[in-house]
mmCIF file of C-alpha atoms in Angstrom:
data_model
loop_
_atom_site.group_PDB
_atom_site.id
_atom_site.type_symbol
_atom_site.label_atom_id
_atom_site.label_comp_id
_atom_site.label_asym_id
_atom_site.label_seq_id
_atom_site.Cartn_x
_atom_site.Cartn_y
_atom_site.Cartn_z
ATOM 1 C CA UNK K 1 112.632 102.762 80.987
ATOM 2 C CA UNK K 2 109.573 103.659 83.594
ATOM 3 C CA UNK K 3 111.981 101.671 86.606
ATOM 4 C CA UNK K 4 112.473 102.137 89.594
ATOM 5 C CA UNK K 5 108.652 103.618 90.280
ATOM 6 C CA UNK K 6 106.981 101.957 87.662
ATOM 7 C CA UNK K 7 103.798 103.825 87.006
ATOM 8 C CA UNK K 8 100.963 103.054 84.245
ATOM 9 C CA UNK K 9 97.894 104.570 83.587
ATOM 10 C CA UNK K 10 94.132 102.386 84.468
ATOM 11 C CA UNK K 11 91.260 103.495 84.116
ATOM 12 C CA UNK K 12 87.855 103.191 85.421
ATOM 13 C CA UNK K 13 86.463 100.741 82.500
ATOM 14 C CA UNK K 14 89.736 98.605 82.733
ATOM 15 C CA UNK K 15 91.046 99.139 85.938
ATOM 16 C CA UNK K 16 94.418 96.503 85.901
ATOM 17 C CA UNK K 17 97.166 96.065 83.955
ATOM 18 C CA UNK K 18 97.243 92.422 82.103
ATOM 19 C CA UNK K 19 99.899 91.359 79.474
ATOM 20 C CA UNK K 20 100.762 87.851 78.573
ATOM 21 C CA UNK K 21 104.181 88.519 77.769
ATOM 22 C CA UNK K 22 107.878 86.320 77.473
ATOM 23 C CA UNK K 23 110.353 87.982 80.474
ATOM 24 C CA UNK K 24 113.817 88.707 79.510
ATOM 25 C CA UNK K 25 115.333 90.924 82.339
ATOM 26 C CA UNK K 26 113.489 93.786 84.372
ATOM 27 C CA UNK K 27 115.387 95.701 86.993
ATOM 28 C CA UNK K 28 114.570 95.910 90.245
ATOM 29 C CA UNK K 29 111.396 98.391 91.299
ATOM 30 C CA UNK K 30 108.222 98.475 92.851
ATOM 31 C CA UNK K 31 104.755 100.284 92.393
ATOM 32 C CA UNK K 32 101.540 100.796 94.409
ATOM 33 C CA UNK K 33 99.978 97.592 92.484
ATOM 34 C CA UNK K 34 99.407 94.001 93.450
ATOM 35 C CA UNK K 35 100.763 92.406 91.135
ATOM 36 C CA UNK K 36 100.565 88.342 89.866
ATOM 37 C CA UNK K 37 103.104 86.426 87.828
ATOM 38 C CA UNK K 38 101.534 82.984 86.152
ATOM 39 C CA UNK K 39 104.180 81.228 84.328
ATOM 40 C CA UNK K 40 102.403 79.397 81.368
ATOM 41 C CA UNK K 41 105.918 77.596 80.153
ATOM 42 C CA UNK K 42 109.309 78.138 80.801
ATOM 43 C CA UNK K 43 111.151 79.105 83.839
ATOM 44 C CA UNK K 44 111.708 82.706 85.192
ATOM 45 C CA UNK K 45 113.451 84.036 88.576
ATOM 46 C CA UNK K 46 111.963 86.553 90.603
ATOM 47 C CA UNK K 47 113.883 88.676 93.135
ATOM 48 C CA UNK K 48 111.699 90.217 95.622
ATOM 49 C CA UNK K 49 113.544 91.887 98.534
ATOM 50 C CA UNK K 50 116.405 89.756 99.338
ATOM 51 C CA UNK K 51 114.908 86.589 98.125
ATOM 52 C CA UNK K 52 115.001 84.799 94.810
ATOM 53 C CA UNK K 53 112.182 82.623 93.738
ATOM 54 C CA UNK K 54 112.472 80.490 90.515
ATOM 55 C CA UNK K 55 109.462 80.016 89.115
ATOM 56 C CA UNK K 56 108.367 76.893 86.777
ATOM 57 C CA UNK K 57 105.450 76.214 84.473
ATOM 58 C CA UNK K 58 101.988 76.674 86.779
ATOM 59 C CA UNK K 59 103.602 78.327 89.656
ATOM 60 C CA UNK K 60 101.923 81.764 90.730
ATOM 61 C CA UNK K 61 103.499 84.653 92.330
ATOM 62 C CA UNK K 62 101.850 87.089 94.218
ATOM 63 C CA UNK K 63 104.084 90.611 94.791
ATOM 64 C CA UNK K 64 102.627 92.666 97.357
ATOM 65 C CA UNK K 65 102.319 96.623 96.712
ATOM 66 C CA UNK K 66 105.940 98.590 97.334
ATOM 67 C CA UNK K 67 107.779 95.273 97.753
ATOM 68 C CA UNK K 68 111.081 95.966 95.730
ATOM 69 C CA UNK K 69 111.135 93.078 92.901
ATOM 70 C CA UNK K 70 113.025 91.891 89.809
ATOM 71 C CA UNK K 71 112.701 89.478 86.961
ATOM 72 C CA UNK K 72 115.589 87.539 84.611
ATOM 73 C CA UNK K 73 115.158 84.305 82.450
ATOM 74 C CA UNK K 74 117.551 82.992 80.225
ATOM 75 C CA UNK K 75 115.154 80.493 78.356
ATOM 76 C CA UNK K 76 111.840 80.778 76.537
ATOM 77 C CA UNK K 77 108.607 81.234 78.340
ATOM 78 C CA UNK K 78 105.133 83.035 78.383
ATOM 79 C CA UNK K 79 103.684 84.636 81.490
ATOM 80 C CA UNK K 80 100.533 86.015 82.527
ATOM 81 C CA UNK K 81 101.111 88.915 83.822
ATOM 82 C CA UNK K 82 98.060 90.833 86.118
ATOM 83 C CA UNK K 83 98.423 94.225 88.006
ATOM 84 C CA UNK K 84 95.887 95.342 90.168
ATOM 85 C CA UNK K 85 96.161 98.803 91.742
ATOM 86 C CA UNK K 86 94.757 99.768 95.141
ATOM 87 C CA UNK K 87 93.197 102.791 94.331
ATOM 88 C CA UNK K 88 90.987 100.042 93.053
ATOM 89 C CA UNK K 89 90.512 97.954 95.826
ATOM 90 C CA UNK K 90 90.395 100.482 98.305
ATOM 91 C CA UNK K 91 87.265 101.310 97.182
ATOM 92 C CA UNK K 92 85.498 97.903 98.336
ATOM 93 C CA UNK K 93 87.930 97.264 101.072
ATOM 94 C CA UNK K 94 89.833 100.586 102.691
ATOM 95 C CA UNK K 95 92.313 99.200 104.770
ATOM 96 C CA UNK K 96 93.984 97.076 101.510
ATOM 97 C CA UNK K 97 97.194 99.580 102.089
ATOM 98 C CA UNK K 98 97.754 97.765 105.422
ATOM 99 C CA UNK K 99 96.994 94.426 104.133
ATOM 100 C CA UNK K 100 99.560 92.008 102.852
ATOM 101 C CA UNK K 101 99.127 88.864 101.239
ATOM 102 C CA UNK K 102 101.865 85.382 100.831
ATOM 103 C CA UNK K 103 100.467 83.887 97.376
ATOM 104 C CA UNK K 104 103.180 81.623 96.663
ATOM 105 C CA UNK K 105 102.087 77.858 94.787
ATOM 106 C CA UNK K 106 105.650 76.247 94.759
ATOM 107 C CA UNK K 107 105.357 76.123 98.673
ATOM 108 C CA UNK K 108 102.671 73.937 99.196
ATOM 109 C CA UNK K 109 101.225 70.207 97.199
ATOM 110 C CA UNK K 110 97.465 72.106 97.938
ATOM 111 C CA UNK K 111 96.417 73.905 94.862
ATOM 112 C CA UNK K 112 93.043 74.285 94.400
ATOM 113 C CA UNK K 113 92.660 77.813 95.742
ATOM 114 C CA UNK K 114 95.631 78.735 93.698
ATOM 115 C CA UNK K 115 93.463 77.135 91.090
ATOM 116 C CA UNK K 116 90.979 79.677 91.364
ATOM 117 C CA UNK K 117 93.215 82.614 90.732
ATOM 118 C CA UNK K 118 94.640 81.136 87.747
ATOM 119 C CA UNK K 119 91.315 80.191 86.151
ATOM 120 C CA UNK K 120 90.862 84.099 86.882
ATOM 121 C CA UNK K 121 93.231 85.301 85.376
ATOM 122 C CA UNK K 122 93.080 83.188 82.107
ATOM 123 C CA UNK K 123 89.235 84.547 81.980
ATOM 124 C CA UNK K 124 90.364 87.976 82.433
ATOM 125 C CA UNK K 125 92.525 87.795 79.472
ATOM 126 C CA UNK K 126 89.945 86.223 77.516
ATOM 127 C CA UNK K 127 87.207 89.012 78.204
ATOM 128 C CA UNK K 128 89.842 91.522 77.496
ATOM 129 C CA UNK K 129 91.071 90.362 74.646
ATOM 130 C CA UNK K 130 87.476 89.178 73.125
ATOM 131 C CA UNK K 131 85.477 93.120 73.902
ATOM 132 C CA UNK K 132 82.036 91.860 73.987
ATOM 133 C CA UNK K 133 79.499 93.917 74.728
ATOM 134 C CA UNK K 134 79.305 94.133 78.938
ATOM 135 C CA UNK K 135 82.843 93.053 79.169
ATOM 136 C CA UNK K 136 83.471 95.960 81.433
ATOM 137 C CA UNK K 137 81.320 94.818 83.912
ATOM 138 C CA UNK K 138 82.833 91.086 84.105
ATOM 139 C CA UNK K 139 86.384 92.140 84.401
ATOM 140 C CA UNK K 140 85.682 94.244 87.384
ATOM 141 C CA UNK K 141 83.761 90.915 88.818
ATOM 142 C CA UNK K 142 86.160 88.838 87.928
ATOM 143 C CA UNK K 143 88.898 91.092 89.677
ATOM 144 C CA UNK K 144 86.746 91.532 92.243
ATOM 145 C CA UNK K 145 86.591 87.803 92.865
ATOM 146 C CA UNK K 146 90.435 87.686 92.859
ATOM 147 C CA UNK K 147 90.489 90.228 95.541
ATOM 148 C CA UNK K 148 87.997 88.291 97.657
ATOM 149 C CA UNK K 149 89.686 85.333 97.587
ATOM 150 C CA UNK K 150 93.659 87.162 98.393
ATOM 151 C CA UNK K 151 91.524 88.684 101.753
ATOM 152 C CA UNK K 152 89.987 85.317 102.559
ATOM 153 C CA UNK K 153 92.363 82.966 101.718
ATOM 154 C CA UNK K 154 95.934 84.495 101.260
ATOM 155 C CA UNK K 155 96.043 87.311 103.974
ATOM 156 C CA UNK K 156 99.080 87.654 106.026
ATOM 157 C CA UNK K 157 97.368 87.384 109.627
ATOM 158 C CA UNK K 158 100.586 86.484 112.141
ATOM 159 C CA UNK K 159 102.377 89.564 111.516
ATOM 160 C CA UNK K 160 105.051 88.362 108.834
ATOM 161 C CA UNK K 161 107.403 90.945 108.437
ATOM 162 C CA UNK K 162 106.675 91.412 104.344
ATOM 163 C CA UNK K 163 109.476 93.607 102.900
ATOM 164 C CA UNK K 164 107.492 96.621 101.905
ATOM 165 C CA UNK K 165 109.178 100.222 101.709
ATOM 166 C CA UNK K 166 107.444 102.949 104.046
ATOM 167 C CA UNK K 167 106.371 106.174 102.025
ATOM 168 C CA UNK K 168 109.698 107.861 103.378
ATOM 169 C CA UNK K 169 111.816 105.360 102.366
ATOM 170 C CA UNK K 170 109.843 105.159 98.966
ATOM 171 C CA UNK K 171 110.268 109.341 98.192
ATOM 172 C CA UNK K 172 114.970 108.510 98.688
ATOM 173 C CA UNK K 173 115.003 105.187 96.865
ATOM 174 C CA UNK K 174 113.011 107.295 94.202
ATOM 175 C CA UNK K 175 115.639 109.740 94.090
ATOM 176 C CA UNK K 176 118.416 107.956 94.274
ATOM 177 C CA UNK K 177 117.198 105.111 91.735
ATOM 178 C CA UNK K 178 115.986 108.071 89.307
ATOM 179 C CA UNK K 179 119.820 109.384 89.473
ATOM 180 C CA UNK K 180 120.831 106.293 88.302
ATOM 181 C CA UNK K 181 118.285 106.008 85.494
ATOM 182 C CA UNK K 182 119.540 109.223 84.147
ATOM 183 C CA UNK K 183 123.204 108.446 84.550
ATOM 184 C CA UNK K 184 123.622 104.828 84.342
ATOM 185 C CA UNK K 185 125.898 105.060 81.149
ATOM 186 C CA UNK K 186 128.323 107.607 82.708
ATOM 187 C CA UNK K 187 130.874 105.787 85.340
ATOM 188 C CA UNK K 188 128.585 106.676 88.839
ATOM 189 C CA UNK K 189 129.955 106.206 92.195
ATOM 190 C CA UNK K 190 128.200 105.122 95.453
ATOM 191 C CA UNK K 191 130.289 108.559 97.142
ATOM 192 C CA UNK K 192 128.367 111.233 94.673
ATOM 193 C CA UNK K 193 125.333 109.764 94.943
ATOM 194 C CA UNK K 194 125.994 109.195 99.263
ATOM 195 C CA UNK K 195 127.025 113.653 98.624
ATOM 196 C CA UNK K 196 123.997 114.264 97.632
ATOM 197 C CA UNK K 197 122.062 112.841 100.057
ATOM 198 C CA UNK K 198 124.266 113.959 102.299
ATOM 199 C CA UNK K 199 125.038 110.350 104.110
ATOM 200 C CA UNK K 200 127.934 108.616 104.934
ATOM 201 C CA UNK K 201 129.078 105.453 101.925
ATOM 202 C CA UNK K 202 128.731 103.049 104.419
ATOM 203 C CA UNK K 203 125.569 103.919 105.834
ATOM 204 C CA UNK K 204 123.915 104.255 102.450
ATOM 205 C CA UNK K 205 125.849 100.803 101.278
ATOM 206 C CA UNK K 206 123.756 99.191 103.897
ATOM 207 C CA UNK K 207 120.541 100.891 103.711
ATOM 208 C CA UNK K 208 120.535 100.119 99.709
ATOM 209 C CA UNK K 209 121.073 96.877 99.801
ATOM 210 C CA UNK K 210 118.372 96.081 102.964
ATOM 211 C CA UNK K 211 116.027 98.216 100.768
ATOM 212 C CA UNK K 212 116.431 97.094 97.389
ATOM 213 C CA UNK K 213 117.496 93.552 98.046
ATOM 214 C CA UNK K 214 120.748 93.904 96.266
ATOM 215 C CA UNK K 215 123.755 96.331 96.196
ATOM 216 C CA UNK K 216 124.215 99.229 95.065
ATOM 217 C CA UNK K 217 126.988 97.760 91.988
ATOM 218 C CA UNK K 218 124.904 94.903 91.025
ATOM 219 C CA UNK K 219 121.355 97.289 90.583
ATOM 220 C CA UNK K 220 123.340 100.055 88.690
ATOM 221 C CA UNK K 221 124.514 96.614 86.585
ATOM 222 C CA UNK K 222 121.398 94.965 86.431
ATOM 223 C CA UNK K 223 120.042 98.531 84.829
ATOM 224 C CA UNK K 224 123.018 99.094 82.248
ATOM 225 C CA UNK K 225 121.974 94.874 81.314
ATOM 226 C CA UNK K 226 118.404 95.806 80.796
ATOM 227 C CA UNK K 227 119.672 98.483 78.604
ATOM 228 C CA UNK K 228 121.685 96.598 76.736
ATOM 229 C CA UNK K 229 119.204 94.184 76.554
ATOM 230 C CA UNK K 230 116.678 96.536 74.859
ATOM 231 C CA UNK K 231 119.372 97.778 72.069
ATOM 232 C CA UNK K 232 120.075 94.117 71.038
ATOM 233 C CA UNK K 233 117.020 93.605 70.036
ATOM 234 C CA UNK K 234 115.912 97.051 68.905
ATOM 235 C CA UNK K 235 118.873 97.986 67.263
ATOM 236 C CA UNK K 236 122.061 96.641 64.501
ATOM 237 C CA UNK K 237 124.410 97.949 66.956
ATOM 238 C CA UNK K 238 128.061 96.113 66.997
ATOM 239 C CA UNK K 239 128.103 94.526 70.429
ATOM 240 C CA UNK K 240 131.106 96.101 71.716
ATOM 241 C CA UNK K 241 128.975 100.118 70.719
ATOM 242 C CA UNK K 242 126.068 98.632 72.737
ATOM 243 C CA UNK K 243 128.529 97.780 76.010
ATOM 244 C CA UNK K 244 129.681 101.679 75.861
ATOM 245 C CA UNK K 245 125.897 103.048 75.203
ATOM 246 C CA UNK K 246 125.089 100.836 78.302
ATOM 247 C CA UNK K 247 127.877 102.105 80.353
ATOM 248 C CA UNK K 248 130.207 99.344 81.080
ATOM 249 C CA UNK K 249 133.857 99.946 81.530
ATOM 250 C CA UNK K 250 134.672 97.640 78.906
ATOM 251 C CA UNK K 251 133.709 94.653 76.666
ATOM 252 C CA UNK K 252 135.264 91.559 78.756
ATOM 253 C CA UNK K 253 133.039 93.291 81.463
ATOM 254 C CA UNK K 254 129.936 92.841 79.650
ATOM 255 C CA UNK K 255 130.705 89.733 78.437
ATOM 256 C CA UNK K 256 131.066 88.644 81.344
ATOM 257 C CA UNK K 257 127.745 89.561 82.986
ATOM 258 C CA UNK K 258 125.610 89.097 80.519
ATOM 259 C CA UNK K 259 126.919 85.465 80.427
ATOM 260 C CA UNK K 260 126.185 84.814 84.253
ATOM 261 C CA UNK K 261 122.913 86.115 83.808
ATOM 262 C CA UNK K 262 121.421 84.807 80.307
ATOM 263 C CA UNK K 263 123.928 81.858 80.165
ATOM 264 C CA UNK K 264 124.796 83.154 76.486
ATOM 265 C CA UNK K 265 126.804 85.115 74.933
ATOM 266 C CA UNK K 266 124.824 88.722 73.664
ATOM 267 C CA UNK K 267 125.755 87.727 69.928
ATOM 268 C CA UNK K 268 124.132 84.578 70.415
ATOM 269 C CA UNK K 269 121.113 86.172 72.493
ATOM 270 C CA UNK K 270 120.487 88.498 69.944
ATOM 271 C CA UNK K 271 120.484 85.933 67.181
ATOM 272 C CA UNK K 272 118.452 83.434 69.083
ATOM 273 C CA UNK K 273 115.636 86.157 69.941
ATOM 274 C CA UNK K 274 115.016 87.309 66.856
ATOM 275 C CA UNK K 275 114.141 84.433 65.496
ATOM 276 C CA UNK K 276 111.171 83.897 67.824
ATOM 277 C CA UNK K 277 109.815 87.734 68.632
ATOM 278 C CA UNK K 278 108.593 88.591 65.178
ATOM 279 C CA UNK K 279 106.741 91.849 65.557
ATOM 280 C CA UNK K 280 105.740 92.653 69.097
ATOM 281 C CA UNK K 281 103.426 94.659 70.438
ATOM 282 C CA UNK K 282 103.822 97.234 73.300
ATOM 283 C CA UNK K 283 101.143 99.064 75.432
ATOM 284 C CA UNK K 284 98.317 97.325 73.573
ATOM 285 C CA UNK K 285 95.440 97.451 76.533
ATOM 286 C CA UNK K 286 93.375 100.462 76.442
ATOM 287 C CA UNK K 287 94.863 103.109 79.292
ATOM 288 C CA UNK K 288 98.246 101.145 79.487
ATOM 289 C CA UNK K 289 100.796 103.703 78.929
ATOM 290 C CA UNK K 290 104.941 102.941 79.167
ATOM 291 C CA UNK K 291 104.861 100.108 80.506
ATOM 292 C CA UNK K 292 107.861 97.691 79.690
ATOM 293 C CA UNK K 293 107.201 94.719 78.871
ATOM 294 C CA UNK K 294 106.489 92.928 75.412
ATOM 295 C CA UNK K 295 102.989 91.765 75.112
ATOM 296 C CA UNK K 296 102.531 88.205 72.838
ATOM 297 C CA UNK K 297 99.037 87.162 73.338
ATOM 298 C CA UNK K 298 98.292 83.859 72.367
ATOM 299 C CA UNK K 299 94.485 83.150 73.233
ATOM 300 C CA UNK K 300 95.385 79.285 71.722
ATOM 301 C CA UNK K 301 98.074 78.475 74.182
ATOM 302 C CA UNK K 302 95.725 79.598 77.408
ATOM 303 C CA UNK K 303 92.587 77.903 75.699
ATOM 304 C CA UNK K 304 94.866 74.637 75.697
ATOM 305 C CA UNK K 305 95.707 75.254 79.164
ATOM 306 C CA UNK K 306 92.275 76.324 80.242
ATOM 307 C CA UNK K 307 91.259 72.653 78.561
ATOM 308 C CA UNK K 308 93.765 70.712 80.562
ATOM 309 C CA UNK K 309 93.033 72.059 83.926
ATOM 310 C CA UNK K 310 89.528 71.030 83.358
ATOM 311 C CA UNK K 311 89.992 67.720 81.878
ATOM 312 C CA UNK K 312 92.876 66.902 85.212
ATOM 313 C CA UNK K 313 89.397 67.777 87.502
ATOM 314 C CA UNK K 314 88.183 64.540 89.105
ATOM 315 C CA UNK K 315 84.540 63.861 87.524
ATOM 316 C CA UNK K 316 81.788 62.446 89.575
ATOM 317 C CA UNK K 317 80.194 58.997 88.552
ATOM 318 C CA UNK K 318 77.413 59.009 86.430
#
């Protein structure tokens, strides 16, 4: 696991991160990207901050650099995935680390410039998927087209209070959340972890949960799930072997959660998942290093979407 911090490597030809992928659980971090979630079917819920957003077919997401987010689904579905950093940006538009943008298409019946960002997106993939020769050059116009439309049409200009960590707060969440990483499968307290950063339990109680959107027992949870998660469907593990590796106190205990979150048991999960994952494929993308999601491209299912967009378009009279 990459999480909290989640860093991948871009590089100058390519300069995003894009996956079409199907969304099982991903702990709560953040990173110094802008990042878009497209659902394509299904239904996924997004945590960002203190808020939970659950997101259908056709709604897009837009998560704002160093906001703190999450994502769970216990049902099928495809996303579009698209991460672009501001290193990037920055070099068209400088102030883009003081920018934020609300990008949000469940909130309003007007979609047509949501429209745009989804048709760009879908012609990203293609291009990257496709190589032809010059396909460099229309990604970064394509992304660049994105970004022009987030400053002109989706820029936060009243002041919003977005919930974006400063670089202070960034450098003890990063400590504290790497701790965790590293010891999530031995039984950690919130009083070692408040030792060594040498603050009170209550004070660091409050400032993890107004930070990271969720307390400090349900995040060390949520990362012992996404473990657990991983070894169902990587490993033949006995269920109750995976609950130990993971670090919960006990079986009835993971049971438990990983019911209230998937809405299954993790026998069932596992046997329901591998009938549909077949053999994935991770860190496909040229310059995409440890990043953790699956990717499942399926150029068919967004040329049928691509087709239906167009043919819903009013058509002028002949």
């Amino acid at each position: 696991m990459k999480y909290p911090y989640e860093s991948a490597v871009i590089n100058e030809e390519i300069p995003m991160l894009m996956l079409m992928t199907s969304v099982r659980y991903v702990a709560m971090h953040w990173h110094d990207r802008i990042e878009f979630l497209f659902v394509l079917r299904g239904q996924i819920h997004v945590f960002v901050g203190g808020e939970e957003y659950p997101l259908q077919e056709n709604d897009l997401l837009l998560i704002n650099s160093n906001e703190v987010h999450g994502v769970e689904s216990s049902e099928d579905n495809r996303v579009l995935l698209l991460q672009i950093p501001l290193t990037f940006i920055e070099k068209w538009y400088e102030n883009i680390e003081k920018e934020s943008f609300e990008c949000q298409s469940f909130q309003t019946d007007d979609q047509e410039r949501f429209d745009h960002i989804r048709m760009s997106m879908i012609q990203l993939m293609f291009t990257l998927r496709k190589r032809e020769l010059g396909y460099e050059i229309k990604i970064h116009s394509l992304l660049l087209d994105i970004v022009y439309n987030l400053i002109s049409q989706f820029r936060v200009t009243n002041h919003k209070l977005i919930n974006r960590n400063s670089s202070k707060d960034i450098e003890r969440l990063t400590r504290i959340t790497s701790y965790i990483q590293k010891n999530y499968m031995n039984p950690i307290t919130l009083n070692e972890i408040a030792e060594n950063e040498e603050l009170t339990v209550p004070y660091l109680s409050r400032y993890f949960q107004q930070h990271m959107g969720q307390s400090f027992v349900k995040y060390l949870n949520g990362i012992r799930l996404e473990q657990a998660v991983m070894y169902l469907l990587e490993t033949n593990w006995p269920v109750i072997q995976i609950a130990m590796e993971s670090g919960f106190s006990s079986l009835n205990t993971f049971h438990k959660l990983f019911k209230d979150t998937f809405h299954t048991t993790p026998y069932q999960f596992r046997k329901n998942q591998q009938k549909t994952l077949g053999n994935s494929l991770k860190n496909e993308a040229k310059g995409i290093e440890s990043y953790e999601y699956t990717e499942e491209v399926d150029l068919n299912e967004l040329e049928k979407y691509s087709e239906s967009r167009n043919d819903s378009r009013p058509r002028g009279n002949n």
